[in-house]
PDB file of C-alpha atoms in Angstrom:
ATOM      1  CA  UNK A 134      64.669 -21.890  32.748  1.00 43.00           C
ATOM      2  CA  UNK A 135      66.985 -24.641  34.025  1.00 43.00           C
ATOM      3  CA  UNK A 136      69.401 -24.188  31.126  1.00 45.00           C
ATOM      4  CA  UNK A 137      69.901 -20.558  32.143  1.00 48.00           C
ATOM      5  CA  UNK A 138      71.598 -21.680  35.346  1.00 56.00           C
ATOM      6  CA  UNK A 139      74.603 -23.099  33.507  1.00 66.00           C
ATOM      7  CA  UNK A 140      74.707 -21.302  30.153  1.00 81.00           C
ATOM      8  CA  UNK A 141      76.964 -18.267  29.731  1.00 93.00           C
ATOM      9  CA  UNK A 142      74.858 -15.118  29.614  1.00 97.00           C
ATOM     10  CA  UNK A 143      75.515 -11.849  27.835  1.00 97.00           C
ATOM     11  CA  UNK A 144      73.849  -8.500  28.376  1.00 98.00           C
ATOM     12  CA  UNK A 145      73.381  -5.327  26.363  1.00 97.00           C
ATOM     13  CA  UNK A 146      71.535  -2.033  26.863  1.00 97.00           C
ATOM     14  CA  UNK A 147      69.450  -0.258  24.235  1.00 97.00           C
ATOM     15  CA  UNK A 148      70.411   3.358  24.937  1.00 96.00           C
ATOM     16  CA  UNK A 149      67.533   4.627  22.776  1.00 96.00           C
ATOM     17  CA  UNK A 150      65.141   3.314  25.455  1.00 97.00           C
ATOM     18  CA  UNK A 151      67.281   3.964  28.539  1.00 96.00           C
ATOM     19  CA  UNK A 152      65.628   6.329  31.018  1.00 95.00           C
ATOM     20  CA  UNK A 153      68.784   6.842  33.092  1.00 95.00           C
ATOM     21  CA  UNK A 154      66.928   5.575  36.167  1.00 94.00           C
ATOM     22  CA  UNK A 155      69.994   3.740  37.439  1.00 94.00           C
ATOM     23  CA  UNK A 156      68.484   0.568  38.859  1.00 95.00           C
ATOM     24  CA  UNK A 157      70.903  -1.497  36.788  1.00 97.00           C
ATOM     25  CA  UNK A 158      73.903   0.400  38.121  1.00 97.00           C
ATOM     26  CA  UNK A 159      72.623  -0.174  41.673  1.00 96.00           C
ATOM     27  CA  UNK A 160      72.003  -3.891  41.054  1.00 96.00           C
ATOM     28  CA  UNK A 161      75.293  -4.668  39.290  1.00 97.00           C
ATOM     29  CA  UNK A 162      77.854  -1.831  39.192  1.00 97.00           C
ATOM     30  CA  UNK A 163      80.473  -4.306  37.915  1.00 97.00           C
ATOM     31  CA  UNK A 164      78.392  -4.756  34.750  1.00 98.00           C
ATOM     32  CA  UNK A 165      76.556  -1.442  34.227  1.00 98.00           C
ATOM     33  CA  UNK A 166      77.804   2.142  34.343  1.00 97.00           C
ATOM     34  CA  UNK A 167      76.546   5.573  33.362  1.00 96.00           C
ATOM     35  CA  UNK A 168      78.397   7.474  30.673  1.00 95.00           C
ATOM     36  CA  UNK A 169      78.580  11.278  30.424  1.00 95.00           C
ATOM     37  CA  UNK A 170      75.320  11.213  28.420  1.00 95.00           C
ATOM     38  CA  UNK A 171      73.468   9.983  31.539  1.00 95.00           C
ATOM     39  CA  UNK A 172      72.625   6.630  29.966  1.00 96.00           C
ATOM     40  CA  UNK A 173      73.613   3.163  31.120  1.00 97.00           C
ATOM     41  CA  UNK A 174      76.104   1.009  29.238  1.00 97.00           C
ATOM     42  CA  UNK A 175      77.563  -2.427  29.846  1.00 98.00           C
ATOM     43  CA  UNK A 176      81.188  -2.905  30.818  1.00 97.00           C
ATOM     44  CA  UNK A 177      83.519  -5.610  29.648  1.00 93.00           C
ATOM     45  CA  UNK A 178      85.669  -7.691  31.975  1.00 90.00           C
ATOM     46  CA  UNK A 179      88.364  -5.046  31.458  1.00 93.00           C
ATOM     47  CA  UNK A 180      86.040  -2.394  32.973  1.00 93.00           C
ATOM     48  CA  UNK A 181      85.749  -0.493  29.691  1.00 94.00           C
ATOM     49  CA  UNK A 182      82.331   0.736  28.573  1.00 95.00           C
ATOM     50  CA  UNK A 183      80.940  -0.969  25.497  1.00 95.00           C
ATOM     51  CA  UNK A 184      79.508   2.027  23.646  1.00 93.00           C
ATOM     52  CA  UNK A 185      78.683   0.579  20.228  1.00 93.00           C
ATOM     53  CA  UNK A 186      74.955   0.073  19.693  1.00 90.00           C
ATOM     54  CA  UNK A 187      74.041  -3.462  20.725  1.00 92.00           C
ATOM     55  CA  UNK A 188      77.478  -4.183  22.195  1.00 95.00           C
ATOM     56  CA  UNK A 189      77.319  -7.106  24.594  1.00 96.00           C
ATOM     57  CA  UNK A 190      79.235  -7.977  27.718  1.00 97.00           C
ATOM     58  CA  UNK A 191      79.547 -11.346  29.416  1.00 96.00           C
ATOM     59  CA  UNK A 192      77.645 -11.649  32.684  1.00 97.00           C
ATOM     60  CA  UNK A 193      79.919 -12.814  35.536  1.00 96.00           C
ATOM     61  CA  UNK A 194      78.538 -15.976  37.139  1.00 95.00           C
ATOM     62  CA  UNK A 195      78.240 -14.415  40.584  1.00 96.00           C
ATOM     63  CA  UNK A 196      76.102 -11.550  39.187  1.00 96.00           C
ATOM     64  CA  UNK A 197      73.642 -13.570  37.088  1.00 96.00           C
ATOM     65  CA  UNK A 198      70.656 -12.940  39.359  1.00 97.00           C
ATOM     66  CA  UNK A 199      71.438  -9.238  39.776  1.00 97.00           C
ATOM     67  CA  UNK A 200      71.692  -8.720  36.009  1.00 98.00           C
ATOM     68  CA  UNK A 201      68.493 -10.687  35.347  1.00 97.00           C
ATOM     69  CA  UNK A 202      66.685  -8.712  38.065  1.00 97.00           C
ATOM     70  CA  UNK A 203      67.915  -5.434  36.590  1.00 97.00           C
ATOM     71  CA  UNK A 204      66.441  -6.425  33.212  1.00 97.00           C
ATOM     72  CA  UNK A 205      63.123  -7.371  34.803  1.00 96.00           C
ATOM     73  CA  UNK A 206      62.897  -4.204  36.914  1.00 96.00           C
ATOM     74  CA  UNK A 207      64.183  -1.690  34.349  1.00 96.00           C
ATOM     75  CA  UNK A 208      61.541   1.036  33.799  1.00 95.00           C
ATOM     76  CA  UNK A 209      62.850   1.683  30.280  1.00 95.00           C
ATOM     77  CA  UNK A 210      62.703  -2.014  29.370  1.00 96.00           C
ATOM     78  CA  UNK A 211      66.059  -1.550  27.645  1.00 97.00           C
ATOM     79  CA  UNK A 212      68.216  -4.300  29.185  1.00 98.00           C
ATOM     80  CA  UNK A 213      68.540  -7.508  27.202  1.00 97.00           C
ATOM     81  CA  UNK A 214      70.017 -10.652  28.780  1.00 98.00           C
ATOM     82  CA  UNK A 215      70.698 -13.390  26.245  1.00 97.00           C
ATOM     83  CA  UNK A 216      72.162 -16.880  26.291  1.00 95.00           C
ATOM     84  CA  UNK A 217      75.609 -16.840  24.763  1.00 91.00           C
ATOM     85  CA  UNK A 218      75.112 -20.178  23.007  1.00 91.00           C
ATOM     86  CA  UNK A 219      72.101 -19.236  20.879  1.00 93.00           C
ATOM     87  CA  UNK A 220      71.272 -15.568  21.528  1.00 92.00           C
ATOM     88  CA  UNK A 221      67.839 -16.347  22.971  1.00 95.00           C
ATOM     89  CA  UNK A 222      66.695 -13.599  25.337  1.00 96.00           C
ATOM     90  CA  UNK A 223      66.139 -14.934  28.859  1.00 96.00           C
ATOM     91  CA  UNK A 224      65.360 -11.598  30.546  1.00 96.00           C
ATOM     92  CA  UNK A 225      64.280  -8.284  29.109  1.00 96.00           C
ATOM     93  CA  UNK A 226      61.535  -6.954  26.846  1.00 94.00           C
ATOM     94  CA  UNK A 227      61.810  -9.763  24.273  1.00 93.00           C
ATOM     95  CA  UNK A 228      62.047 -12.670  26.752  1.00 92.00           C
ATOM     96  CA  UNK A 229      59.266 -15.204  26.907  1.00 81.00           C
ATOM     97  CA  UNK A 230      57.829 -15.529  30.408  1.00 66.00           C
TER      98      UNK A 230
END
């Protein structure tokens, strides 16, 4: 997990699995936001929601732990945090422990 500390991370939400619980929005409101459909989406650096299925947003360095924790704690198991360099999932339902 040492490489995760320096590698750029990206995050995306699978809305088909999102329960609308809101933990992610509480953990990192700069990265996650609810849309009118009651589901969570990621936001780009410009603050705009990324609504296309599988759309990714870069994880700001100062929010890495919050975003990783949101993926680990998500009841819908719908948050995917991946390394930008190779797309390997480091937190979320497809991450290796």
